[in-house]
Each structure stands twice: as structure tokens, then as C-alpha cells.
Coordinates of C-alpha atoms and ligand atoms in Angstrom, one line a residue:
V790 CA 98.3 138.0 353.4
T791 CA 94.6 138.0 354.2
G792 CA 94.6 139.6 357.6
S793 CA 90.9 140.4 357.1
G794 CA 89.8 138.3 360.0
R795 CA 87.4 136.5 357.7
A796 CA 89.5 133.4 357.1
V797 CA 88.6 129.9 358.3
L798 CA 90.8 126.9 359.0
G799 CA 90.0 123.3 358.3
I800 CA 91.9 120.2 359.5
D801 CA 91.2 116.6 358.4
V802 CA 93.0 113.9 360.3
G803 CA 93.1 110.5 358.6
G804 CA 94.7 107.1 359.1
T805 CA 97.6 107.8 356.7
T806 CA 97.7 111.5 356.1
F807 CA 96.4 114.8 357.6
T808 CA 95.3 117.9 355.6
V809 CA 95.1 121.5 356.7
V810 CA 93.5 124.2 354.6
L811 CA 93.1 127.9 355.0
L812 CA 90.0 129.4 353.3
A813 CA 89.1 133.0 352.4
A814 CA 85.6 134.3 353.1
D815 CA 84.6 133.4 349.5
G816 CA 85.6 129.8 350.0
E817 CA 88.8 130.0 348.0
V818 CA 91.7 127.9 349.4
T819 CA 94.5 130.3 350.1
A820 CA 96.9 127.9 351.6
A821 CA 97.1 124.1 352.2
A822 CA 99.3 121.4 353.5
E823 CA 99.1 117.6 353.3
E824 CA 101.5 115.5 355.4
P825 CA 101.8 111.9 356.6
M826 CA 100.1 111.2 359.9
P827 CA 102.8 110.7 362.6
I828 CA 103.0 107.0 363.3
G829 CA 103.5 105.5 366.7
L830 CA 102.7 108.7 368.7
A831 CA 100.0 108.9 371.3
P832 CA 96.9 110.8 370.2
T833 CA 97.8 114.0 372.1
A834 CA 101.3 114.1 370.7
A835 CA 100.0 113.3 367.2
L836 CA 97.5 116.1 367.4
K837 CA 100.2 118.5 368.5
T838 CA 102.1 117.7 365.3
V839 CA 99.0 118.4 363.3
T840 CA 98.3 121.7 365.0
A841 CA 101.9 122.7 364.7
T842 CA 101.5 122.4 360.9
A843 CA 98.3 124.5 361.1
R844 CA 100.2 127.2 363.0
T845 CA 103.0 127.2 360.4
L846 CA 100.4 127.6 357.7
L847 CA 98.7 130.5 359.5
A848 CA 102.1 132.1 360.2
T849 CA 102.8 132.3 356.5
A850 CA 99.5 134.1 356.1
N851 CA 100.3 136.5 359.0
L852 CA 97.3 135.1 361.0
L853 CA 96.9 133.9 364.6
P854 CA 94.4 131.1 365.3
R855 CA 92.3 133.5 367.4
E856 CA 91.9 135.8 364.4
L857 CA 90.1 133.2 362.5
V858 CA 86.3 133.1 362.1
A859 CA 86.3 129.4 363.0
I860 CA 88.4 126.2 363.1
G861 CA 86.9 122.9 362.1
L862 CA 88.5 119.5 362.7
A863 CA 87.4 116.4 360.8
V864 CA 88.2 113.0 362.3
P865 CA 87.4 109.4 361.2
G866 CA 85.6 106.7 363.1
S867 CA 82.9 107.1 365.8
V868 CA 82.6 110.8 366.9
D869 CA 80.7 112.4 369.7
V870 CA 80.1 115.7 368.0
A871 CA 78.5 117.6 371.0
R872 CA 81.4 116.6 373.4
G873 CA 84.1 116.9 370.7
V874 CA 85.3 113.4 371.5
L875 CA 86.6 110.7 369.2
R876 CA 85.2 107.5 370.6
S877 CA 87.2 105.1 368.4
A878 CA 88.6 104.9 364.9
P879 CA 89.5 101.6 363.2
N880 CA 92.1 103.4 361.1
L881 CA 93.7 105.1 364.1
P882 CA 94.7 102.3 366.3
G883 CA 94.9 103.3 370.0
W884 CA 92.7 106.3 369.7
R885 CA 89.8 105.7 372.1
D886 CA 87.7 108.3 373.9
V887 CA 90.2 111.0 372.9
P888 CA 88.9 114.6 373.6
V889 CA 90.2 115.8 370.2
A890 CA 88.4 119.2 370.4
A891 CA 89.9 120.1 373.7
I892 CA 93.4 119.0 372.7
A893 CA 93.3 120.9 369.5
A894 CA 91.8 124.0 371.1
D895 CA 94.4 123.9 373.8
A896 CA 97.2 123.7 371.2
L897 CA 95.7 126.4 369.0
E898 CA 94.4 128.7 371.8
A899 CA 91.1 129.0 370.0
P900 CA 87.8 127.1 369.8
V901 CA 87.7 124.0 367.6
A902 CA 84.5 122.3 366.2
V903 CA 84.9 118.6 365.7
D904 CA 82.9 116.4 363.3
H905 CA 83.1 113.2 361.2
D906 CA 85.5 113.2 358.3
V907 CA 83.2 111.8 355.6
R908 CA 80.3 114.0 356.8
M909 CA 82.5 117.0 356.5
A910 CA 83.7 115.9 353.0
A911 CA 80.0 115.8 352.1
V912 CA 79.5 119.4 353.4
G913 CA 82.5 120.5 351.4
E914 CA 81.2 118.9 348.3
S915 CA 77.7 120.3 348.8
R916 CA 79.0 123.8 349.3
L917 CA 81.8 124.0 346.7
G918 CA 81.9 120.7 344.8
A919 CA 79.8 117.9 343.2
G920 CA 76.7 118.6 345.3
R921 CA 76.5 122.3 344.8
G922 CA 72.8 123.3 344.6
V923 CA 71.6 119.8 345.2
A924 CA 68.8 119.2 347.8
S925 CA 69.4 115.5 348.5
F926 CA 73.0 114.6 348.2
V927 CA 75.0 111.5 349.2
C928 CA 78.8 111.7 349.3
M929 CA 80.6 108.3 349.3
T930 CA 84.3 107.9 350.1
I931 CA 86.2 104.8 348.9
G932 CA 89.7 104.9 350.2
T933 CA 91.5 103.1 353.0
G934 CA 88.0 102.6 354.4
I935 CA 84.5 103.2 352.9
G936 CA 82.0 105.6 354.3
A937 CA 79.1 107.8 353.1
A938 CA 77.4 110.9 354.4
L939 CA 74.1 112.6 353.6
V940 CA 73.3 116.3 353.2
L941 CA 69.6 117.1 353.1
D942 CA 68.4 120.6 352.4
G943 CA 71.9 121.8 352.9
R944 CA 72.3 120.2 356.4
P945 CA 74.4 117.2 357.2
Y946 CA 72.3 114.3 358.5
R947 CA 73.8 112.7 361.6
G948 CA 71.3 110.1 362.8
A949 CA 70.5 109.4 366.5
S950 CA 74.1 108.9 367.6
D951 CA 76.2 110.7 364.9
A952 CA 76.6 107.3 363.2
A953 CA 74.6 107.8 360.0
G954 CA 76.2 106.8 356.7
E955 CA 78.4 103.9 357.7
I956 CA 77.8 102.0 354.5
G957 CA 81.3 100.5 354.7
H958 CA 80.1 98.2 357.5
V959 CA 77.1 96.8 355.6
P960 CA 77.6 93.1 355.2
V961 CA 78.0 92.2 351.5
A962 CA 80.5 89.3 351.4
T963 CA 79.5 86.1 349.7
D964 CA 81.2 82.7 349.3
T965 CA 83.2 84.1 346.5
T966 CA 84.7 86.9 348.5
A967 CA 86.8 86.6 351.6
M968 CA 85.0 86.9 354.9
E969 CA 87.7 89.1 356.3
L970 CA 87.8 90.4 359.8
C971 CA 86.9 94.1 359.5
G972 CA 88.3 97.0 361.6
C973 CA 84.9 97.1 363.2
G974 CA 85.3 93.6 364.6
R975 CA 82.7 91.9 362.3
R976 CA 83.2 89.9 359.1
G977 CA 81.9 90.4 355.6
C978 CA 81.7 94.2 355.6
L979 CA 81.7 96.1 352.3
E980 CA 85.0 97.7 353.4
T981 CA 86.7 94.2 353.6
V982 CA 86.0 93.6 349.9
A983 CA 86.1 97.0 348.2
S984 CA 88.3 99.4 350.1
G985 CA 91.7 100.2 348.8
R986 CA 93.3 98.4 351.7
A987 CA 91.1 95.3 351.1
V988 CA 91.8 95.2 347.3
A989 CA 95.5 95.4 347.8
E990 CA 95.5 92.9 350.7
R991 CA 93.5 90.3 348.7
V992 CA 96.0 90.4 345.8
R993 CA 99.0 90.3 348.2
R994 CA 97.6 87.1 349.7
L995 CA 96.9 85.6 346.3
A996 CA 100.4 86.5 345.2
R997 CA 102.0 84.9 348.3
A998 CA 100.0 81.8 347.6
G999 CA 101.5 81.6 344.1
A1000 CA 98.8 83.1 341.9
A1001 CA 100.0 84.2 338.4
T1002 CA 99.7 88.0 338.7
S1003 CA 101.7 90.9 337.4
A1004 CA 101.0 93.0 340.5
P1005 CA 104.2 92.2 342.4
A1006 CA 106.2 93.3 339.3
L1007 CA 104.3 96.6 339.2
A1008 CA 105.2 97.0 342.9
G1009 CA 109.0 96.7 342.2
G1010 CA 109.0 92.9 343.0
D1011 CA 107.9 93.5 346.6
V1012 CA 104.6 91.7 347.3
D1013 CA 104.2 93.7 350.5
A1014 CA 104.3 96.9 348.5
I1015 CA 101.3 96.1 346.3
S1016 CA 98.8 98.9 346.5
A1017 CA 95.2 99.2 345.2
R1018 CA 96.7 101.4 342.4
H1019 CA 98.9 98.5 341.2
V1020 CA 95.9 96.2 341.3
F1021 CA 93.7 98.5 339.2
A1022 CA 96.5 99.0 336.7
A1023 CA 97.2 95.3 336.4
A1024 CA 93.5 94.5 336.0
A1025 CA 93.2 97.2 333.2
A1026 CA 96.2 95.5 331.5
G1027 CA 94.5 92.1 331.5
D1028 CA 95.8 90.5 334.6
A1029 CA 93.1 87.9 335.4
V1030 CA 93.8 87.6 339.1
C1031 CA 93.6 91.3 339.7
A1032 CA 90.6 91.6 337.4
R1033 CA 88.7 89.1 339.5
V1034 CA 89.5 91.0 342.7
V1035 CA 88.4 94.3 341.1
E1036 CA 85.3 92.6 339.8
D1037 CA 84.4 91.5 343.4
A1038 CA 85.0 95.0 344.6
V1039 CA 82.7 96.5 341.9
T1040 CA 80.0 94.0 342.7
A1041 CA 80.2 94.8 346.4
L1042 CA 80.2 98.6 345.7
T1043 CA 77.2 98.2 343.4
A1044 CA 75.3 96.5 346.2
G1045 CA 76.3 99.3 348.6
V1046 CA 75.4 102.2 346.3
T1047 CA 72.1 100.5 345.3
V1048 CA 71.1 100.5 349.0
L1049 CA 71.9 104.2 349.2
V1050 CA 69.9 105.0 346.1
N1051 CA 66.9 102.9 347.0
V1052 CA 66.7 104.0 350.6
L1053 CA 67.5 107.7 350.2
N1054 CA 66.5 108.5 346.7
P1055 CA 69.3 111.1 346.3
E1056 CA 69.6 113.5 343.4
V1057 CA 73.4 113.1 343.3
V1058 CA 75.8 110.4 344.6
A1059 CA 79.4 111.7 344.5
I1060 CA 82.2 109.2 344.8
G1061 CA 85.5 110.3 346.2
G1062 CA 88.5 108.8 347.9
G1063 CA 91.7 107.2 346.7
V1064 CA 90.1 104.2 345.0
S1065 CA 87.7 106.4 343.0
A1066 CA 90.9 107.9 341.6
A1067 CA 91.2 104.6 339.7
G1068 CA 89.1 106.6 337.3
A1069 CA 86.3 106.6 334.8
A1070 CA 86.4 102.9 334.2
L1071 CA 85.4 102.1 337.8
L1072 CA 82.7 104.8 337.9
D1073 CA 81.2 103.5 334.5
R1074 CA 81.0 100.0 335.8
L1075 CA 79.5 101.2 339.1
R1076 CA 76.9 103.3 337.2
A1077 CA 75.9 100.3 334.9
G1078 CA 75.7 98.0 337.9
V1079 CA 73.5 100.4 339.9
R1080 CA 71.3 101.1 336.9
A1081 CA 70.6 97.4 336.5
A1082 CA 70.1 96.8 340.2
A1083 CA 68.3 99.8 341.8
W1084 CA 64.7 100.7 342.0
S1085 CA 63.6 102.5 338.8
P1086 CA 62.0 105.7 340.2
A1087 CA 65.1 106.3 342.2
V1088 CA 67.8 105.2 339.7
D1089 CA 66.1 107.1 336.9
V1090 CA 66.9 110.5 338.6
V1091 CA 70.2 109.9 340.4
R1092 CA 73.4 111.1 339.0
I1093 CA 76.5 109.2 340.1
V1094 CA 79.5 111.5 339.6
P1095 CA 83.1 111.9 340.8
A1096 CA 83.7 114.0 343.8
A1097 CA 85.2 117.4 342.9
L1098 CA 87.4 118.5 345.8
G1099 CA 89.8 115.6 346.1
T1100 CA 91.7 115.0 349.3
R1101 CA 90.9 118.4 350.6
A1102 CA 87.2 117.9 350.8
G1103 CA 87.1 116.9 354.5
A1104 CA 89.2 119.8 355.6
I1105 CA 87.3 122.3 353.4
G1106 CA 83.9 121.0 354.7
A1107 CA 85.1 121.1 358.4
A1108 CA 86.2 124.7 357.9
L1109 CA 82.9 125.8 356.2
H1110 CA 80.7 123.9 358.7
A1111 CA 82.5 125.4 361.7
A1112 CA 82.1 128.9 360.1
E1113 CA 78.4 128.3 359.5
H1114 CA 78.0 127.5 363.2
G1115 CA 79.9 130.5 364.4
G1116 CA 82.9 128.4 365.4
R1117 CA 80.9 126.8 368.2
R1118 CA 80.5 123.1 368.7
T1119 CA 77.7 122.1 366.4
C1120 CA 74.5 120.3 367.3
Ligands
LIG1573 ZN1 83.0 96.5 359.4

């Protein structure tokens, strides 16, 4: 359809799903696909499934990978951006020192720029979403895991080893919250109290122990099927067990966002990810908590808003960032 040679492709690989988007030169999404991540495949085979979906998407637009301006690939976990290697990813078990850029480039027969998923979501939001026109911008994702990324003067901030923004692994747990083992190997991380996975798992454990909660009923009677969505719905309907778990999550998130606000003094903090889809109520409580806890000069200017691009943010950001760097590996 486009055939203009100005299109860019973005791919976002996650622990449960992967997303592929095709963008026109003006940033408009012209085609997109979101599919479950293949379970139980080795990284190379899994990436081949992902790139096959990308090729199908391109074929429907009458494009070949080499006709694109750039291809960007966003991955979770610890990423060596310059080498295009995924060092490790707690939400992708078995992926260790995987040369994801080389594998994807080989399958697509075109160069692929690799970067961190939350950082690319932040770039997407800063170009086309909640951080548009904002000089100091933080994008926080609360989903299966919790992460944050910073865009300063339009540029993603990486830190000394591409590890900046890992707010999900800040210790926040107290006696009242479980000191769960985190995917990072430590205990008490924000992610173990407030991620979607953690919220659901805490209620599953309480339900198995006999706590009086309506969450199993919402999950069709199957305790194992309880998701964060069920927990938020039950809490909103007055379920005390779920309300307590949500309260712990909000308290922990408030601590995490307060750190971001006090240390970075951002103009906007955008909140995205599956848990943020729990809606306005969660965001309102988070805003009130941060307003009460954070340093006045910083909290007086910050706007805490929902992210605008949804589950496509990472893929969109990866595509735009790759295009801005001419499709080369970025530095
Ligand atoms: Zn951790």
C-alpha cells in the first residue's frame, strides 16, 4: 500500500505477547499485529516466529524488509544496546546472552536496532503520546513487571550500562507486605508487591489459605485463573481481602513514583502497562499519595497522566528510534 520506502517497522517482544507495528513516515500506524509469545521455544525459534509475523505484515503492505527506512526491536530485561544482545530477562526464562539483533536481522535480511522495551515505550510516548513536547519526561510501565524510562531533551537516558530506570527493583516491601523472591533474585522489590503478576499471586495465595474473597468466583471458580484484573474488580466492589492487596500495591507504587519525582524532577510522569488499565481510580490514588509524599518544588509541577499509546508504545518507540538513528545500532 505504502511502497514509498519511507515506512518503519517496530517489534516489541514481551513475556506474554509480542507486538509488530508498521508506521508511515508521518508516524501513523498503518498495520499492526499482537500475538501470544510462543511458549517453550528456544530464543532463536521464538524470534523466528516473531519475524515471520513481521514478514506477513509487510507482505500485506507490499513491502520487503530491506525497503524499510529502519527496523527497531524492543526487548525486556538487561540489554547490551551496542552489541544488540539480550543479557537476561526475568520474564523470558532461558533467554541469556541472546544475540537478538543478529538473529532478527538474519531472519529479516535487513539491519535491526535493538533497545530496551520500557525505554522504547518512553520514546514512543515522547514522540507521539503523553510526553509530546515535554523536556523532562518519565514513562513508567506497570504490567507483568514494573519499569521506568527517562527521556531528557528528547533523548532516552540509558545510564552507564543501559540499566537506568529499573524502579521495579527498588526495595519497598515492609512487614505488612510479602517479602517475595523477585525475578531479579532479590526480595522486597516494588515489582513483588505492585506488578500485575504480584497482585494476582498474593490473592491466589490468600484464597488457597481460605481467605474470604470473591476473586475466585470472578475467575470462574478457578483460583489459579485469578488475574490482576479480577483483583481490582473485586476490590472496587468492596472485597476486603482484595482491597488490602490493592492498598499495599498503591502504597508501594506511591513510594516508587515519589523517588522518581524527587530525584528527577520531571514535567510529566506517564503511567502505562496492564495494571494502569485498572483505570482512573488507581491513578487518582497514586496522584494523591505522591502529592502528600513528594518534595514540594518537584511535586508542584509534575503531571501524572495515563500513557497514551497502549500496548503498542514499545513497538512504536522502537521503530521511531531506529529511524532517527538511520536504522543503525544506536549509541
Ligand atoms: Zn527485583
